[in-house]
PDB file of C-alpha atoms in Angstrom:
ATOM      1  CA  GLU A 256      -3.401  12.510  19.775  1.00 78.00           C
ATOM      2  CA  ALA A 257      -5.233  12.884  16.474  1.00 77.00           C
ATOM      3  CA  GLN A 258      -4.725   9.770  14.427  1.00 90.00           C
ATOM      4  CA  VAL A 259      -6.010   7.127  12.050  1.00 94.00           C
ATOM      5  CA  THR A 260      -5.404   3.584  13.246  1.00 95.00           C
ATOM      6  CA  GLN A 261      -5.546   0.376  11.268  1.00 96.00           C
ATOM      7  CA  ASN A 262      -5.490  -3.227  12.416  1.00 97.00           C
ATOM      8  CA  PRO A 263      -3.848  -5.516  11.779  1.00 96.00           C
ATOM      9  CA  ARG A 264      -0.638  -3.952  10.473  1.00 94.00           C
ATOM     10  CA  TYR A 265       0.455  -7.207   8.856  1.00 95.00           C
ATOM     11  CA  LEU A 266      -1.650 -10.167   7.760  1.00 96.00           C
ATOM     12  CA  ILE A 267      -0.891 -13.363   5.890  1.00 97.00           C
ATOM     13  CA  THR A 268      -3.924 -15.402   4.905  1.00 96.00           C
ATOM     14  CA  VAL A 269      -5.085 -17.988   2.395  1.00 96.00           C
ATOM     15  CA  THR A 270      -7.352 -17.703  -0.611  1.00 97.00           C
ATOM     16  CA  GLY A 271     -11.032 -17.632   0.257  1.00 96.00           C
ATOM     17  CA  LYS A 272     -10.759 -16.971   3.983  1.00 97.00           C
ATOM     18  CA  LYS A 273     -12.831 -13.924   4.842  1.00 97.00           C
ATOM     19  CA  LEU A 274     -11.002 -11.106   6.577  1.00 97.00           C
ATOM     20  CA  THR A 275     -11.656  -7.614   7.875  1.00 98.00           C
ATOM     21  CA  VAL A 276      -9.190  -4.768   8.221  1.00 98.00           C
ATOM     22  CA  THR A 277     -10.366  -2.204  10.720  1.00 98.00           C
ATOM     23  CA  CYS A 278      -9.894   1.537  10.458  1.00 98.00           C
ATOM     24  CA  SER A 279     -10.698   4.050  13.146  1.00 98.00           C
ATOM     25  CA  GLN A 280     -10.207   7.802  13.449  1.00 97.00           C
ATOM     26  CA  ASN A 281     -10.566   9.983  16.531  1.00 95.00           C
ATOM     27  CA  MET A 282     -10.942  13.350  14.801  1.00 93.00           C
ATOM     28  CA  ASN A 283     -14.695  13.272  14.165  1.00 93.00           C
ATOM     29  CA  HIS A 284     -14.007  13.288  10.435  1.00 93.00           C
ATOM     30  CA  GLU A 285     -16.880  12.773   8.040  1.00 92.00           C
ATOM     31  CA  TYR A 286     -14.899  11.591   5.023  1.00 92.00           C
ATOM     32  CA  MET A 287     -13.063   8.258   5.105  1.00 94.00           C
ATOM     33  CA  SER A 288     -11.433   6.266   2.355  1.00 94.00           C
ATOM     34  CA  TRP A 289      -9.533   3.064   1.577  1.00 96.00           C
ATOM     35  CA  TYR A 290      -6.628   2.800  -0.858  1.00 95.00           C
ATOM     36  CA  ARG A 291      -4.352   0.052  -2.010  1.00 96.00           C
ATOM     37  CA  GLN A 292      -0.756   0.734  -2.955  1.00 93.00           C
ATOM     38  CA  ASP A 293       1.026  -1.445  -5.473  1.00 92.00           C
ATOM     39  CA  PRO A 294       4.517  -0.975  -6.946  1.00 85.00           C
ATOM     40  CA  GLY A 295       4.477   1.159 -10.064  1.00 82.00           C
ATOM     41  CA  LEU A 296       0.761   1.927  -9.691  1.00 85.00           C
ATOM     42  CA  GLY A 297       0.724   4.336  -6.773  1.00 85.00           C
ATOM     43  CA  LEU A 298      -2.404   4.473  -4.641  1.00 89.00           C
ATOM     44  CA  ARG A 299      -5.741   3.466  -6.035  1.00 92.00           C
ATOM     45  CA  GLN A 300      -8.951   4.295  -4.248  1.00 92.00           C
ATOM     46  CA  ILE A 301     -11.112   1.293  -3.336  1.00 96.00           C
ATOM     47  CA  TYR A 302     -14.087   2.853  -1.557  1.00 96.00           C
ATOM     48  CA  TYR A 303     -14.870   6.104   0.168  1.00 93.00           C
ATOM     49  CA  SER A 304     -17.528   7.356   2.531  1.00 94.00           C
ATOM     50  CA  MET A 305     -18.856  10.873   2.827  1.00 91.00           C
ATOM     51  CA  ASN A 306     -20.622  10.184   6.115  1.00 91.00           C
ATOM     52  CA  VAL A 307     -22.353   7.511   8.179  1.00 94.00           C
ATOM     53  CA  GLU A 308     -24.254   5.051   5.960  1.00 93.00           C
ATOM     54  CA  VAL A 309     -22.964   6.784   2.792  1.00 93.00           C
ATOM     55  CA  THR A 310     -20.379   4.844   0.795  1.00 95.00           C
ATOM     56  CA  ASP A 311     -19.255   5.011  -2.841  1.00 93.00           C
ATOM     57  CA  LYS A 312     -17.001   2.998  -5.106  1.00 94.00           C
ATOM     58  CA  GLY A 313     -13.574   4.258  -5.998  1.00 91.00           C
ATOM     59  CA  ASP A 314     -11.487   3.066  -8.928  1.00 89.00           C
ATOM     60  CA  VAL A 315     -10.935  -0.557  -7.826  1.00 95.00           C
ATOM     61  CA  PRO A 316     -13.880  -1.753  -5.688  1.00 97.00           C
ATOM     62  CA  GLU A 317     -14.112  -5.314  -7.048  1.00 97.00           C
ATOM     63  CA  GLY A 318     -13.596  -7.945  -4.352  1.00 97.00           C
ATOM     64  CA  TYR A 319     -14.043  -5.495  -1.473  1.00 98.00           C
ATOM     65  CA  LYS A 320     -16.869  -4.359   0.762  1.00 98.00           C
ATOM     66  CA  VAL A 321     -17.041  -1.558   3.305  1.00 98.00           C
ATOM     67  CA  SER A 322     -19.480  -0.330   5.896  1.00 96.00           C
ATOM     68  CA  ARG A 323     -19.871   2.919   7.785  1.00 97.00           C
ATOM     69  CA  LYS A 324     -22.215   2.339  10.692  1.00 97.00           C
ATOM     70  CA  GLU A 325     -20.424   4.800  12.958  1.00 96.00           C
ATOM     71  CA  LYS A 326     -18.554   7.953  12.071  1.00 96.00           C
ATOM     72  CA  ARG A 327     -15.244   6.829  13.554  1.00 97.00           C
ATOM     73  CA  ASN A 328     -15.001   3.363  11.960  1.00 98.00           C
ATOM     74  CA  PHE A 329     -14.689   2.293   8.335  1.00 98.00           C
ATOM     75  CA  PRO A 330     -13.790  -1.407   8.060  1.00 98.00           C
ATOM     76  CA  LEU A 331     -12.618  -2.981   4.810  1.00 98.00           C
ATOM     77  CA  ILE A 332     -13.984  -6.470   4.205  1.00 98.00           C
ATOM     78  CA  LEU A 333     -12.599  -9.080   1.840  1.00 97.00           C
ATOM     79  CA  GLU A 334     -15.255 -11.786   1.615  1.00 96.00           C
ATOM     80  CA  SER A 335     -13.128 -14.194  -0.425  1.00 97.00           C
ATOM     81  CA  PRO A 336      -9.556 -12.903  -0.721  1.00 97.00           C
ATOM     82  CA  SER A 337      -7.500 -13.811  -3.746  1.00 97.00           C
ATOM     83  CA  PRO A 338      -3.733 -13.502  -4.383  1.00 97.00           C
ATOM     84  CA  ASN A 339      -4.232 -10.420  -6.566  1.00 97.00           C
ATOM     85  CA  GLN A 340      -5.420  -8.616  -3.436  1.00 98.00           C
ATOM     86  CA  THR A 341      -1.952  -8.925  -1.927  1.00 98.00           C
ATOM     87  CA  SER A 342      -1.070  -5.295  -1.381  1.00 97.00           C
ATOM     88  CA  LEU A 343      -0.414  -2.479   1.077  1.00 95.00           C
ATOM     89  CA  TYR A 344      -3.669  -0.923   2.232  1.00 97.00           C
ATOM     90  CA  PHE A 345      -4.144   2.577   3.613  1.00 95.00           C
ATOM     91  CA  CYS A 346      -7.132   4.068   5.340  1.00 96.00           C
ATOM     92  CA  ALA A 347      -7.506   7.850   5.343  1.00 93.00           C
ATOM     93  CA  SER A 348      -9.891  10.454   6.707  1.00 93.00           C
ATOM     94  CA  SER A 349     -10.602  14.146   6.346  1.00 90.00           C
ATOM     95  CA  LEU A 350     -12.968  16.509   8.110  1.00 87.00           C
ATOM     96  CA  TYR A 351     -15.449  17.174   5.350  1.00 77.00           C
ATOM     97  CA  ARG A 352     -15.380  16.779   1.622  1.00 67.00           C
ATOM     98  CA  LEU A 353     -12.113  15.566   0.228  1.00 60.00           C
ATOM     99  CA  SER A 354     -11.075  18.508  -1.856  1.00 56.00           C
ATOM    100  CA  THR A 355     -10.915  21.140   0.839  1.00 56.00           C
ATOM    101  CA  ASP A 356      -9.393  19.352   3.777  1.00 66.00           C
ATOM    102  CA  THR A 357      -6.183  17.635   4.661  1.00 76.00           C
ATOM    103  CA  GLN A 358      -6.488  13.891   4.367  1.00 83.00           C
ATOM    104  CA  TYR A 359      -4.849  11.996   7.243  1.00 88.00           C
ATOM    105  CA  PHE A 360      -3.487   8.547   6.473  1.00 90.00           C
ATOM    106  CA  GLY A 361      -3.201   5.512   8.689  1.00 92.00           C
ATOM    107  CA  PRO A 362       0.081   3.574   8.993  1.00 90.00           C
ATOM    108  CA  GLY A 363      -0.900   0.915   6.449  1.00 93.00           C
ATOM    109  CA  THR A 364      -1.786  -2.783   6.501  1.00 96.00           C
ATOM    110  CA  ARG A 365       0.381  -5.157   4.529  1.00 96.00           C
ATOM    111  CA  LEU A 366      -1.770  -8.051   3.327  1.00 97.00           C
ATOM    112  CA  THR A 367      -0.466 -11.232   1.727  1.00 97.00           C
ATOM    113  CA  VAL A 368      -2.949 -13.705   0.262  1.00 97.00           C
ATOM    114  CA  LEU A 369      -1.446 -17.121  -0.482  1.00 96.00           C
TER     115      LEU A 369
ATOM    116  CA  GLY B 109     -10.399   6.002 -16.818  1.00 56.00           C
ATOM    117  CA  GLU B 110      -8.670   9.179 -15.868  1.00 64.00           C
ATOM    118  CA  ASP B 111      -4.900   8.983 -15.312  1.00 86.00           C
ATOM    119  CA  VAL B 112      -2.223  10.712 -13.334  1.00 91.00           C
ATOM    120  CA  GLU B 113       1.322  10.136 -14.556  1.00 93.00           C
ATOM    121  CA  GLN B 114       4.707  10.993 -13.144  1.00 94.00           C
ATOM    122  CA  SER B 115       8.250   9.805 -13.664  1.00 89.00           C
ATOM    123  CA  LEU B 116       9.358   7.087 -11.267  1.00 90.00           C
ATOM    124  CA  PHE B 117      12.814   8.273 -10.220  1.00 95.00           C
ATOM    125  CA  LEU B 118      14.713  11.516  -9.604  1.00 97.00           C
ATOM    126  CA  SER B 119      18.185  11.917  -8.172  1.00 97.00           C
ATOM    127  CA  VAL B 120      19.678  15.250  -7.094  1.00 97.00           C
ATOM    128  CA  ARG B 121      22.608  16.514  -5.053  1.00 97.00           C
ATOM    129  CA  GLU B 122      22.090  18.046  -1.645  1.00 97.00           C
ATOM    130  CA  GLY B 123      21.555  21.789  -1.939  1.00 97.00           C
ATOM    131  CA  ASP B 124      20.262  21.628  -5.517  1.00 97.00           C
ATOM    132  CA  SER B 125      16.650  22.205  -6.487  1.00 97.00           C
ATOM    133  CA  SER B 126      14.415  19.229  -7.270  1.00 97.00           C
ATOM    134  CA  VAL B 127      11.580  19.429  -9.770  1.00 97.00           C
ATOM    135  CA  ILE B 128       9.036  16.635  -9.852  1.00 98.00           C
ATOM    136  CA  ASN B 129       6.580  16.676 -12.732  1.00 97.00           C
ATOM    137  CA  CYS B 130       3.092  15.264 -13.100  1.00 96.00           C
ATOM    138  CA  THR B 131       0.491  15.173 -15.845  1.00 95.00           C
ATOM    139  CA  TYR B 132      -3.195  14.377 -15.492  1.00 92.00           C
ATOM    140  CA  THR B 133      -6.048  13.817 -17.895  1.00 88.00           C
ATOM    141  CA  ASP B 134      -9.207  14.780 -16.009  1.00 82.00           C
ATOM    142  CA  SER B 135     -10.227  18.252 -17.150  1.00 78.00           C
ATOM    143  CA  SER B 136     -12.724  18.511 -14.289  1.00 79.00           C
ATOM    144  CA  SER B 137     -10.026  18.206 -11.625  1.00 78.00           C
ATOM    145  CA  THR B 138     -10.728  20.660  -8.851  1.00 81.00           C
ATOM    146  CA  TYR B 139      -7.769  20.204  -6.548  1.00 87.00           C
ATOM    147  CA  LEU B 140      -4.283  18.888  -7.174  1.00 91.00           C
ATOM    148  CA  TYR B 141      -2.059  17.628  -4.403  1.00 92.00           C
ATOM    149  CA  TRP B 142       1.462  16.628  -3.570  1.00 94.00           C
ATOM    150  CA  TYR B 143       1.999  13.957  -0.926  1.00 94.00           C
ATOM    151  CA  LYS B 144       5.225  12.677   0.593  1.00 95.00           C
ATOM    152  CA  GLN B 145       5.722   9.087   1.724  1.00 93.00           C
ATOM    153  CA  GLU B 146       8.712   8.132   3.823  1.00 92.00           C
ATOM    154  CA  PRO B 147       9.739   4.476   4.193  1.00 86.00           C
ATOM    155  CA  GLY B 148       7.247   2.407   6.174  1.00 82.00           C
ATOM    156  CA  ALA B 149       4.893   5.331   6.681  1.00 84.00           C
ATOM    157  CA  GLY B 150       1.589   6.561   5.335  1.00 85.00           C
ATOM    158  CA  LEU B 151       1.222   9.579   3.102  1.00 89.00           C
ATOM    159  CA  GLN B 152       1.690  13.114   4.345  1.00 89.00           C
ATOM    160  CA  LEU B 153       0.060  15.997   2.524  1.00 88.00           C
ATOM    161  CA  LEU B 154       2.711  18.534   1.527  1.00 91.00           C
ATOM    162  CA  THR B 155       0.615  21.043  -0.335  1.00 91.00           C
ATOM    163  CA  TYR B 156      -2.348  21.392  -2.635  1.00 89.00           C
ATOM    164  CA  ILE B 157      -3.459  23.854  -5.276  1.00 90.00           C
ATOM    165  CA  PHE B 158      -6.905  24.787  -6.490  1.00 88.00           C
ATOM    166  CA  SER B 159      -7.394  24.418 -10.221  1.00 86.00           C
ATOM    167  CA  ASN B 160      -7.893  28.144 -10.813  1.00 87.00           C
ATOM    168  CA  MET B 161      -4.445  28.959  -9.399  1.00 89.00           C
ATOM    169  CA  ASP B 162      -1.198  29.017 -11.355  1.00 92.00           C
ATOM    170  CA  MET B 163       1.288  28.913  -8.536  1.00 95.00           C
ATOM    171  CA  LYS B 164       1.516  28.327  -4.831  1.00 93.00           C
ATOM    172  CA  GLN B 165       4.594  28.780  -2.688  1.00 95.00           C
ATOM    173  CA  ASP B 166       5.134  27.468   0.811  1.00 91.00           C
ATOM    174  CA  GLN B 167       8.651  27.906   2.219  1.00 94.00           C
ATOM    175  CA  ARG B 168      10.929  25.635   0.141  1.00 96.00           C
ATOM    176  CA  LEU B 169       8.044  24.237  -1.901  1.00 96.00           C
ATOM    177  CA  THR B 170       6.709  25.807  -5.098  1.00 97.00           C
ATOM    178  CA  VAL B 171       3.805  24.281  -7.000  1.00 96.00           C
ATOM    179  CA  LEU B 172       3.178  25.293 -10.606  1.00 97.00           C
ATOM    180  CA  LEU B 173      -0.003  24.399 -12.434  1.00 95.00           C
ATOM    181  CA  ASN B 174      -0.505  24.668 -16.184  1.00 94.00           C
ATOM    182  CA  LYS B 175      -4.167  23.853 -16.532  1.00 91.00           C
ATOM    183  CA  LYS B 176      -4.140  24.106 -20.320  1.00 91.00           C
ATOM    184  CA  ASP B 177      -1.488  21.392 -20.570  1.00 93.00           C
ATOM    185  CA  LYS B 178      -2.742  19.553 -17.456  1.00 92.00           C
ATOM    186  CA  HIS B 179       0.762  19.704 -16.018  1.00 95.00           C
ATOM    187  CA  LEU B 180       1.654  20.050 -12.351  1.00 95.00           C
ATOM    188  CA  SER B 181       5.117  20.396 -10.875  1.00 97.00           C
ATOM    189  CA  LEU B 182       6.641  20.492  -7.414  1.00 97.00           C
ATOM    190  CA  ARG B 183       9.904  22.330  -6.915  1.00 98.00           C
ATOM    191  CA  ILE B 184      11.860  21.764  -3.718  1.00 97.00           C
ATOM    192  CA  ALA B 185      14.498  24.415  -3.165  1.00 97.00           C
ATOM    193  CA  ASP B 186      17.765  23.616  -1.356  1.00 97.00           C
ATOM    194  CA  THR B 187      16.977  19.894  -1.292  1.00 97.00           C
ATOM    195  CA  GLN B 188      18.162  18.093   1.829  1.00 97.00           C
ATOM    196  CA  THR B 189      18.807  14.404   2.536  1.00 95.00           C
ATOM    197  CA  GLY B 190      15.668  14.416   4.668  1.00 94.00           C
ATOM    198  CA  ASP B 191      13.676  15.149   1.520  1.00 96.00           C
ATOM    199  CA  SER B 192      14.477  11.687   0.189  1.00 96.00           C
ATOM    200  CA  ALA B 193      11.105   9.961  -0.116  1.00 96.00           C
ATOM    201  CA  ILE B 194       8.435   9.021  -2.627  1.00 95.00           C
ATOM    202  CA  TYR B 195       6.349  11.956  -3.829  1.00 97.00           C
ATOM    203  CA  PHE B 196       2.841  11.384  -5.107  1.00 95.00           C
ATOM    204  CA  CYS B 197       0.854  13.672  -7.313  1.00 94.00           C
ATOM    205  CA  ALA B 198      -2.930  13.352  -6.875  1.00 91.00           C
ATOM    206  CA  GLU B 199      -6.072  14.991  -8.144  1.00 89.00           C
ATOM    207  CA  SER B 200      -9.697  15.101  -7.099  1.00 85.00           C
ATOM    208  CA  GLY B 201     -12.809  16.331  -8.817  1.00 77.00           C
ATOM    209  CA  ASN B 202     -16.294  17.319  -7.831  1.00 70.00           C
ATOM    210  CA  ASN B 203     -17.412  13.786  -7.056  1.00 68.00           C
ATOM    211  CA  ASN B 204     -14.980  13.365  -4.161  1.00 70.00           C
ATOM    212  CA  ASP B 205     -12.991  10.475  -5.518  1.00 77.00           C
ATOM    213  CA  MET B 206      -9.238  10.743  -5.767  1.00 82.00           C
ATOM    214  CA  ARG B 207      -6.554   9.526  -8.169  1.00 87.00           C
ATOM    215  CA  PHE B 208      -2.852   9.208  -7.485  1.00 90.00           C
ATOM    216  CA  GLY B 209       0.153   8.923  -9.718  1.00 92.00           C
ATOM    217  CA  ALA B 210       2.577   6.030  -9.294  1.00 92.00           C
ATOM    218  CA  GLY B 211       4.964   8.129  -7.227  1.00 94.00           C
ATOM    219  CA  THR B 212       8.418   9.607  -7.893  1.00 96.00           C
ATOM    220  CA  ARG B 213      11.228   8.286  -5.759  1.00 96.00           C
ATOM    221  CA  LEU B 214      13.498  11.221  -4.925  1.00 97.00           C
ATOM    222  CA  THR B 215      17.039  10.359  -3.891  1.00 97.00           C
ATOM    223  CA  VAL B 216      19.196  13.132  -2.474  1.00 97.00           C
ATOM    224  CA  LYS B 217      22.928  12.494  -2.601  1.00 95.00           C
ATOM    225  CA  PRO B 218      25.265  14.222  -0.147  1.00 90.00           C
TER     226      PRO B 218
END
């Protein structure tokens, strides 16, 4: 089954404790992206990747890192989480460039930073 | 930065048409999208329109684009209770980043 998976689905952590949210897709997609969803703000793009070893900042990259060492995986890293990073995070992928292909979304990761 | 704006709530009766509106500011937008999010789920692409098109129809969905006014709308004909969800307008440009509106919560009353 074609899908985007994220782990964990729910995470409660404390300020300053490094964490990684994994994202994996099994569709051989080149484009992958991370978003955060906050009430009243919709989805905001954090980082995106056009292909392996190619990553670019979205609208809200501060406090986040990503890596794309393999095509299927695009982990989101919070080196020192803070409470303002409490949010619902979505990973997404599409076959090639964003504007011409359907973007498939993962189920979301709800992160709480205390 | 560039913005995408949409009203937060819309309530309609079952069987009526729903019209969800969106405005955007980026004149270089290439594609405009409508996504649907059901409770506890990720986003599902409903439809998209290229910026040189005025209208796109797909079954019960009609998308209208007024590029001069930077206004996008989604019309859902014969709205059903299963259409209740949050609908997001989004746009992307040539540099492959993407911007979403805050989402419109559509409530369909029986």
